Amino acid sequence: MTPPGSPAVMLVAGEASGDLHGAALCRALRELDPQCRLFGMGGARMAAEGMNVLVDLTAKAATGGTEVFGQVPRLYRAYRELRAVLESADRPAVLPEFNLRLARAARRARVPVVYFIPPQIWAWRGGRVKTIRELVSLVLAVFPFEPPLYRHAGVPVEFVGHPLLDQLQAAPTREAARRRLGLAEGTPVVAFLPGSRHQEVVGVLPAMRDAAAEISKAVPGTRFILGLAPTIEQALVARHLAGGPPVDIVEGQTHAVIRAADAALVTSGTVTLEAALLGTPMVVCYRLSFLSELMVRTLIRVPWVSLANLTLGRAVVPELYRRTTTSARLAREALRLLTDTGASERQRAAFGELAGQLGEPGVGARAARLVLAQAAAA
């Protein structure tokens, strides 16, 4: 049982970026209330910050439409286990985040739900806002354009800023990153960031490998370095790089890899925002199944998918998907960034606008204070 006066908080994150942001929230909650008990669904990072991980799905997270179907049994088992905790005598005082099905169970158990990094209703399935209004006690928005949308729909919302602002404060300078990775100044460097999910890596890495061969021919001496996500085995990456130019695989130093690069080939996701905030020009790519791509094109309400373009509200970085994610196209776009100073500088100039739009550092502390306030009021 939780000691009197000490809140219990259930947190839920189902993939690598959620585990990263959840870990920052765990750390901030513990700093504000060392007796706060944290438990729920997450990964190694949240566990390292003191959360009792009951369920871990981060290593096998899926994206897209048809790709998720194979994960349904595991997701349902996780849902049932967490629902049982919500219905127990030792239920949490507040539930930050999770999918709306569990939020409904939390509401039935009279546990307030705080949604940190809310669903992208501005991008697709906008009808979810009605369910959010019914089930969620408070939305903690991370993009500046989200609060007006939620307020208009009658959803309590606070803008806390994007958690990347906190995480990137410790990122090395370009010079320090290159020294750390053994890269000489003046050497052209291309970073590969193929994603944190198995299917992402399998989908895009062969095209990145073949693009590297073309880049090497056009710009001899180019170094290639891959930032390995903690949820991906090195053997998987090595298998899909076989037969191409040498690629250095680096674990646990994603920000150094991004900062050291002159150009990056990036799988769509949070890392596009990281690259933009670190000032590295990029090409965004993704490969969904045919059916998933069809579903996305049918449902999506915005003209771009990468967070860099979405946040800026215009096409700053090239986006390649399924049929356009070819080695030839990746090589052509990367070579333009390597050889055309104007192209790379246009991206960097646009990236300079991002930080001011995403708030100020201290995001974790702001979010934690609001979570604990909800717990105290429960």
Short mmCIF file of C-alpha atoms in Angstrom, two decimals:
data_model
loop_
_atom_site.label_atom_id
_atom_site.label_comp_id
_atom_site.label_asym_id
_atom_site.label_seq_id
_atom_site.Cartn_x
_atom_site.Cartn_y
_atom_site.Cartn_z
CA MET A 1 0.00 0.00 0.00
CA THR A 2 1.07 3.59 -0.62
CA PRO A 3 2.10 5.50 2.55
CA PRO A 4 -0.50 8.09 3.68
CA GLY A 5 -0.08 11.38 1.85
CA SER A 6 2.13 9.90 -0.87
CA PRO A 7 0.42 9.68 -4.27
CA ALA A 8 0.53 6.61 -6.50
CA VAL A 9 0.87 7.40 -10.18
CA MET A 10 0.35 4.91 -12.99
CA LEU A 11 2.24 5.86 -16.16
CA VAL A 12 1.88 4.10 -19.49
CA ALA A 13 4.23 4.24 -22.51
CA GLY A 14 4.16 1.72 -25.31
CA GLU A 15 7.17 2.56 -27.47
CA ALA A 16 10.70 3.93 -27.28
CA SER A 17 9.98 7.66 -27.48
CA GLY A 18 7.20 7.29 -24.92
CA ASP A 19 9.63 5.50 -22.62
CA LEU A 20 12.10 8.36 -23.06
CA HIS A 21 9.54 11.08 -22.28
CA GLY A 22 8.00 8.97 -19.52
CA ALA A 23 11.39 8.61 -17.87
CA ALA A 24 11.76 12.39 -17.74
CA LEU A 25 8.33 12.66 -16.12
CA CYS A 26 9.21 9.92 -13.60
CA ARG A 27 12.39 11.76 -12.67
CA ALA A 28 10.54 15.07 -12.21
CA LEU A 29 7.81 13.42 -10.12
CA ARG A 30 10.41 11.85 -7.83
CA GLU A 31 12.23 15.16 -7.46
CA LEU A 32 9.02 16.91 -6.41
CA ASP A 33 7.81 14.07 -4.17
CA PRO A 34 10.42 11.39 -3.32
CA GLN A 35 7.70 9.24 -1.73
CA CYS A 36 5.58 9.18 -4.87
CA ARG A 37 5.01 5.58 -6.01
CA LEU A 38 5.31 5.05 -9.77
CA PHE A 39 4.19 1.96 -11.66
CA GLY A 40 2.64 0.92 -14.96
CA MET A 41 3.74 0.17 -18.54
CA GLY A 42 7.05 1.38 -19.91
CA GLY A 43 10.59 0.37 -20.72
CA ALA A 44 14.13 0.34 -19.38
CA ARG A 45 14.42 4.12 -19.14
CA MET A 46 11.32 4.48 -16.97
CA ALA A 47 12.49 1.57 -14.83
CA ALA A 48 15.84 3.30 -14.35
CA GLU A 49 14.00 6.36 -13.00
CA GLY A 50 12.29 4.31 -10.29
CA MET A 51 9.08 3.12 -11.92
CA ASN A 52 7.87 -0.40 -11.18
CA VAL A 53 7.37 -1.69 -14.74
CA LEU A 54 4.44 -4.11 -14.76
CA VAL A 55 4.29 -4.40 -18.56
CA ASP A 56 6.95 -3.63 -21.19
CA LEU A 57 5.92 -3.44 -24.85
CA THR A 58 8.55 -0.93 -25.96
CA ALA A 59 10.79 -3.41 -27.76
CA LYS A 60 7.95 -4.73 -29.92
CA ALA A 61 5.91 -1.62 -30.62
CA ALA A 62 4.17 -1.49 -34.00
CA THR A 63 3.05 1.32 -36.25
CA GLY A 64 0.73 1.68 -39.17
CA GLY A 65 -2.62 -0.02 -39.61
CA THR A 66 -2.13 -3.63 -40.67
CA GLU A 67 1.19 -3.87 -38.79
CA VAL A 68 -0.60 -3.43 -35.45
CA PHE A 69 -2.92 -6.41 -35.91
CA GLY A 70 -0.25 -8.93 -34.90
CA GLN A 71 0.23 -7.07 -31.60
CA VAL A 72 -3.45 -7.18 -30.57
CA PRO A 73 -3.18 -10.19 -28.20
CA ARG A 74 -0.20 -8.68 -26.36
CA LEU A 75 -1.86 -5.27 -26.16
CA TYR A 76 -5.05 -6.77 -24.80
CA ARG A 77 -3.15 -8.72 -22.15
CA ALA A 78 -1.41 -5.50 -21.11
CA TYR A 79 -4.74 -3.68 -20.99
CA ARG A 80 -6.30 -6.36 -18.78
CA GLU A 81 -3.36 -6.34 -16.37
CA LEU A 82 -3.39 -2.57 -16.01
CA ARG A 83 -7.18 -2.45 -15.75
CA ALA A 84 -6.98 -4.92 -12.86
CA VAL A 85 -4.63 -2.53 -11.05
CA LEU A 86 -7.05 0.35 -11.61
CA GLU A 87 -9.87 -1.70 -10.10
CA SER A 88 -7.84 -2.88 -7.10
CA ALA A 89 -7.85 -1.42 -3.60
CA ASP A 90 -4.38 0.01 -4.27
CA ARG A 91 -5.40 1.89 -7.39
CA PRO A 92 -3.41 4.98 -8.41
CA ALA A 93 -4.35 8.54 -7.54
CA VAL A 94 -3.79 9.69 -11.11
CA LEU A 95 -3.11 8.13 -14.51
CA PRO A 96 -0.98 10.21 -16.89
CA GLU A 97 -1.37 9.23 -20.56
CA PHE A 98 -2.44 5.92 -22.18
CA ASN A 99 -4.93 4.93 -24.76
CA LEU A 100 -8.52 5.90 -24.39
CA ARG A 101 -9.73 2.38 -23.65
CA LEU A 102 -7.73 2.31 -20.42
CA ALA A 103 -8.75 5.90 -19.74
CA ARG A 104 -12.36 4.73 -19.74
CA ALA A 105 -11.49 2.07 -17.16
CA ALA A 106 -9.69 4.71 -15.10
CA ARG A 107 -12.70 6.99 -15.20
CA ARG A 108 -14.95 4.15 -14.00
CA ALA A 109 -12.52 3.60 -11.11
CA ARG A 110 -12.64 7.35 -10.36
CA VAL A 111 -8.96 7.78 -11.19
CA PRO A 112 -8.25 11.10 -12.94
CA VAL A 113 -6.47 10.84 -16.27
CA VAL A 114 -3.78 13.30 -17.35
CA TYR A 115 -2.83 12.93 -21.02
CA PHE A 116 0.82 13.97 -21.45
CA ILE A 117 1.71 14.29 -25.15
CA PRO A 118 -1.91 13.89 -26.31
CA PRO A 119 -3.21 12.21 -29.48
CA GLN A 120 -2.55 14.10 -32.70
CA ILE A 121 -6.20 15.00 -33.28
CA TRP A 122 -5.01 17.81 -35.56
CA ALA A 123 -3.49 15.20 -37.90
CA TRP A 124 -6.01 12.37 -38.00
CA ARG A 125 -9.12 10.95 -36.30
CA GLY A 126 -10.20 14.32 -34.96
CA GLY A 127 -13.37 12.74 -33.60
CA ARG A 128 -11.35 11.36 -30.68
CA VAL A 129 -11.54 14.76 -29.03
CA LYS A 130 -15.11 13.99 -27.95
CA THR A 131 -13.91 10.89 -26.10
CA ILE A 132 -11.02 12.86 -24.61
CA ARG A 133 -13.47 15.49 -23.32
CA GLU A 134 -15.49 12.72 -21.66
CA LEU A 135 -12.62 10.77 -20.08
CA VAL A 136 -9.56 12.98 -19.57
CA SER A 137 -9.20 15.35 -16.62
CA LEU A 138 -6.34 17.37 -18.13
CA VAL A 139 -4.37 17.41 -21.37
CA LEU A 140 -0.72 18.47 -21.16
CA ALA A 141 -0.04 19.85 -24.64
CA VAL A 142 3.45 19.87 -26.13
CA PHE A 143 2.85 21.82 -29.35
CA PRO A 144 1.76 25.48 -29.34
CA PHE A 145 -1.11 24.93 -31.75
CA GLU A 146 -2.75 22.23 -29.58
CA PRO A 147 -4.23 24.27 -26.68
CA PRO A 148 -6.64 26.30 -28.87
CA LEU A 149 -7.91 23.07 -30.49
CA TYR A 150 -8.59 21.40 -27.15
CA ARG A 151 -10.07 24.52 -25.55
CA HIS A 152 -12.43 24.93 -28.50
CA ALA A 153 -13.57 21.34 -27.91
CA GLY A 154 -14.11 21.97 -24.19
CA VAL A 155 -11.13 19.91 -22.98
CA PRO A 156 -9.09 21.21 -20.00
CA VAL A 157 -5.57 21.80 -21.32
CA GLU A 158 -2.23 23.29 -20.26
CA PHE A 159 0.70 23.97 -22.56
CA VAL A 160 3.86 22.60 -20.92
CA GLY A 161 6.20 22.60 -23.93
CA HIS A 162 7.92 19.71 -25.67
CA PRO A 163 9.99 17.36 -23.45
CA LEU A 164 12.78 17.29 -26.05
CA LEU A 165 13.73 20.78 -24.88
CA ASP A 166 14.85 19.28 -21.58
CA GLN A 167 16.56 16.25 -23.10
CA LEU A 168 18.57 18.21 -25.66
CA GLN A 169 20.15 20.51 -23.10
CA ALA A 170 22.82 17.86 -22.54
CA ALA A 171 23.51 17.33 -26.26
CA PRO A 172 27.16 17.87 -27.25
CA THR A 173 28.33 20.57 -29.61
CA ARG A 174 29.17 19.55 -33.16
CA GLU A 175 32.89 19.68 -32.39
CA ALA A 176 32.54 17.62 -29.20
CA ALA A 177 30.30 15.09 -30.97
CA ARG A 178 32.82 14.61 -33.76
CA ARG A 179 35.68 14.15 -31.30
CA ARG A 180 33.66 11.63 -29.33
CA LEU A 181 32.83 9.63 -32.45
CA GLY A 182 36.30 9.86 -33.99
CA LEU A 183 35.22 11.96 -36.95
CA ALA A 184 37.68 14.47 -38.36
CA GLU A 185 36.44 17.99 -38.99
CA GLY A 186 35.90 18.48 -42.71
CA THR A 187 34.96 14.84 -43.33
CA PRO A 188 31.48 14.56 -44.90
CA VAL A 189 29.25 12.62 -42.49
CA VAL A 190 25.82 11.12 -43.16
CA ALA A 191 23.79 9.80 -40.22
CA PHE A 192 21.34 6.90 -40.47
CA LEU A 193 18.45 6.95 -38.00
CA PRO A 194 16.29 4.01 -39.12
CA GLY A 195 13.85 4.03 -36.19
CA SER A 196 13.12 2.29 -32.92
CA ARG A 197 10.81 -0.45 -34.21
CA HIS A 198 11.80 -3.68 -35.92
CA GLN A 199 9.52 -3.11 -38.91
CA GLU A 200 10.88 0.42 -39.43
CA VAL A 201 14.45 -0.82 -39.60
CA VAL A 202 13.60 -3.69 -41.94
CA GLY A 203 11.62 -1.33 -44.15
CA VAL A 204 14.07 1.53 -44.63
CA LEU A 205 17.59 0.32 -43.86
CA PRO A 206 18.21 -1.59 -47.12
CA ALA A 207 17.35 1.58 -49.07
CA MET A 208 19.67 3.62 -46.81
CA ARG A 209 22.47 1.09 -47.34
CA ASP A 210 22.15 1.22 -51.12
CA ALA A 211 21.91 5.01 -51.03
CA ALA A 212 25.20 5.06 -49.12
CA ALA A 213 26.88 3.25 -52.01
CA GLU A 214 25.71 5.95 -54.43
CA ILE A 215 26.72 8.75 -52.06
CA SER A 216 30.20 7.25 -51.67
CA LYS A 217 30.69 7.28 -55.43
CA ALA A 218 29.64 10.91 -55.72
CA VAL A 219 31.44 12.17 -52.59
CA PRO A 220 34.43 9.88 -51.86
CA GLY A 221 35.50 9.77 -48.24
CA THR A 222 32.00 10.21 -46.84
CA ARG A 223 31.58 8.55 -43.43
CA PHE A 224 28.33 6.84 -42.49
CA ILE A 225 27.23 6.44 -38.89
CA LEU A 226 24.07 4.81 -37.56
CA GLY A 227 22.40 5.77 -34.30
CA LEU A 228 21.08 2.51 -32.83
CA ALA A 229 17.86 2.74 -30.81
CA PRO A 230 17.89 0.82 -27.50
CA THR A 231 14.97 -1.31 -28.70
CA ILE A 232 16.86 -2.60 -31.77
CA GLU A 233 19.41 -5.42 -31.76
CA GLN A 234 22.73 -4.63 -33.41
CA ALA A 235 22.59 -7.95 -35.26
CA LEU A 236 19.43 -6.89 -37.08
CA VAL A 237 21.04 -3.67 -38.25
CA ALA A 238 24.28 -5.39 -39.26
CA ARG A 239 22.34 -7.92 -41.32
CA HIS A 240 20.60 -5.22 -43.33
CA LEU A 241 23.79 -3.21 -43.81
CA ALA A 242 25.72 -6.17 -45.22
CA GLY A 243 26.99 -5.66 -48.74
CA GLY A 244 27.10 -1.86 -48.52
CA PRO A 245 29.81 0.64 -47.60
CA PRO A 246 31.18 0.59 -44.02
CA VAL A 247 28.75 2.05 -41.49
CA ASP A 248 29.70 2.73 -37.87
CA ILE A 249 26.94 1.53 -35.52
CA VAL A 250 26.74 3.63 -32.37
CA GLU A 251 24.60 2.78 -29.34
CA GLY A 252 23.36 5.23 -26.74
CA GLN A 253 24.64 8.38 -28.44
CA THR A 254 21.83 9.41 -30.76
CA HIS A 255 22.23 13.12 -30.07
CA ALA A 256 25.97 12.97 -30.77
CA VAL A 257 25.32 11.10 -34.02
CA ILE A 258 22.79 13.72 -35.14
CA ARG A 259 24.94 16.68 -34.11
CA ALA A 260 28.06 15.32 -35.83
CA ALA A 261 26.34 14.73 -39.18
CA ASP A 262 26.22 17.03 -42.20
CA ALA A 263 23.04 15.31 -43.34
CA ALA A 264 20.76 12.64 -41.87
CA LEU A 265 18.48 10.00 -43.35
CA VAL A 266 15.74 9.75 -40.75
CA THR A 267 12.71 7.53 -40.25
CA SER A 268 9.62 9.62 -39.53
CA GLY A 269 8.96 10.09 -35.81
CA THR A 270 10.17 12.09 -32.83
CA VAL A 271 13.74 11.92 -34.11
CA THR A 272 12.83 14.34 -36.92
CA LEU A 273 12.11 16.95 -34.27
CA GLU A 274 15.36 16.08 -32.49
CA ALA A 275 17.36 16.53 -35.69
CA ALA A 276 15.66 19.85 -36.40
CA LEU A 277 16.30 21.20 -32.90
CA LEU A 278 19.94 20.08 -33.16
CA GLY A 279 20.24 21.87 -36.51
CA THR A 280 21.06 18.89 -38.75
CA PRO A 281 19.61 18.93 -42.30
CA MET A 282 17.67 15.75 -43.04
CA VAL A 283 15.67 13.62 -45.42
CA VAL A 284 12.65 11.91 -43.84
CA CYS A 285 11.62 8.48 -45.06
CA TYR A 286 9.18 5.75 -44.12
CA ARG A 287 7.91 2.47 -45.54
CA LEU A 288 4.44 1.25 -44.60
CA SER A 289 2.65 -1.72 -46.11
CA PHE A 290 0.43 -0.89 -49.08
CA LEU A 291 -2.75 -1.25 -46.99
CA SER A 292 -1.36 0.85 -44.14
CA GLU A 293 -0.30 3.61 -46.52
CA LEU A 294 -3.75 3.56 -48.07
CA MET A 295 -5.33 3.88 -44.63
CA VAL A 296 -3.04 6.73 -43.65
CA ARG A 297 -3.68 8.65 -46.85
CA THR A 298 -7.41 8.22 -46.30
CA LEU A 299 -7.45 9.32 -42.67
CA ILE A 300 -4.74 11.94 -42.37
CA ARG A 301 -5.84 15.58 -42.28
CA VAL A 302 -2.51 17.37 -42.74
CA PRO A 303 -0.22 17.64 -45.78
CA TRP A 304 2.92 16.37 -43.99
CA VAL A 305 3.82 13.61 -41.56
CA SER A 306 7.22 14.60 -40.14
CA LEU A 307 7.02 16.61 -36.92
CA ALA A 308 9.53 19.14 -38.24
CA ASN A 309 7.28 20.10 -41.15
CA LEU A 310 4.11 19.90 -39.07
CA THR A 311 5.46 22.17 -36.35
CA LEU A 312 6.77 24.73 -38.83
CA GLY A 313 3.60 24.53 -40.91
CA ARG A 314 5.40 24.18 -44.23
CA ALA A 315 7.50 21.72 -46.25
CA VAL A 316 11.04 22.33 -45.01
CA VAL A 317 12.42 18.78 -45.20
CA PRO A 318 11.72 16.27 -47.99
CA GLU A 319 9.42 13.40 -47.03
CA LEU A 320 9.65 10.06 -48.84
CA TYR A 321 7.15 7.25 -48.34
CA ARG A 322 6.87 3.63 -49.49
CA ARG A 323 7.17 3.92 -53.29
CA THR A 324 9.37 7.02 -53.13
CA THR A 325 11.72 5.61 -50.46
CA THR A 326 14.20 4.28 -52.98
CA SER A 327 17.98 4.26 -52.76
CA ALA A 328 18.23 6.55 -55.79
CA ARG A 329 15.88 9.14 -54.31
CA LEU A 330 17.50 8.99 -50.86
CA ALA A 331 20.94 9.42 -52.41
CA ARG A 332 19.81 12.34 -54.56
CA GLU A 333 18.25 14.19 -51.62
CA ALA A 334 21.23 13.50 -49.33
CA LEU A 335 23.73 14.62 -51.97
CA ARG A 336 21.85 17.87 -52.39
CA LEU A 337 22.31 18.56 -48.68
CA LEU A 338 25.99 17.59 -48.82
CA THR A 339 26.91 19.56 -51.93
CA ASP A 340 24.43 22.45 -52.08
CA THR A 341 25.16 24.89 -49.26
CA GLY A 342 21.97 26.78 -49.98
CA ALA A 343 19.80 23.68 -49.51
CA SER A 344 21.30 22.79 -46.15
CA GLU A 345 21.30 26.40 -44.92
CA ARG A 346 17.61 26.81 -45.81
CA GLN A 347 16.79 23.87 -43.57
CA ARG A 348 18.96 25.17 -40.73
CA ALA A 349 17.39 28.63 -40.94
CA ALA A 350 13.92 27.10 -40.68
CA PHE A 351 15.00 24.90 -37.76
CA GLY A 352 16.05 28.03 -35.92
CA GLU A 353 12.37 28.95 -35.61
CA LEU A 354 11.43 25.74 -33.83
CA ALA A 355 12.87 26.17 -30.35
CA GLY A 356 10.95 29.37 -29.69
CA GLN A 357 7.69 27.73 -30.71
CA LEU A 358 8.04 24.68 -28.47
CA GLY A 359 8.27 26.49 -25.12
CA GLU A 360 11.08 26.67 -22.57
CA PRO A 361 13.15 24.01 -20.78
CA GLY A 362 11.66 22.72 -17.53
CA VAL A 363 8.93 20.76 -19.29
CA GLY A 364 9.23 17.72 -17.03
CA ALA A 365 8.90 19.79 -13.86
CA ARG A 366 5.88 21.67 -15.20
CA ALA A 367 4.17 18.44 -16.22
CA ALA A 368 4.97 16.77 -12.90
CA ARG A 369 3.51 19.64 -10.87
CA LEU A 370 0.25 19.42 -12.80
CA VAL A 371 0.11 15.62 -12.40
CA LEU A 372 0.63 15.87 -8.64
CA ALA A 373 -1.99 18.61 -8.41
CA GLN A 374 -4.49 16.25 -10.04
CA ALA A 375 -3.49 13.52 -7.58
CA ALA A 376 -3.96 15.84 -4.61
CA ALA A 377 -7.41 16.84 -5.83
CA ALA A 378 -8.56 13.26 -6.41
#
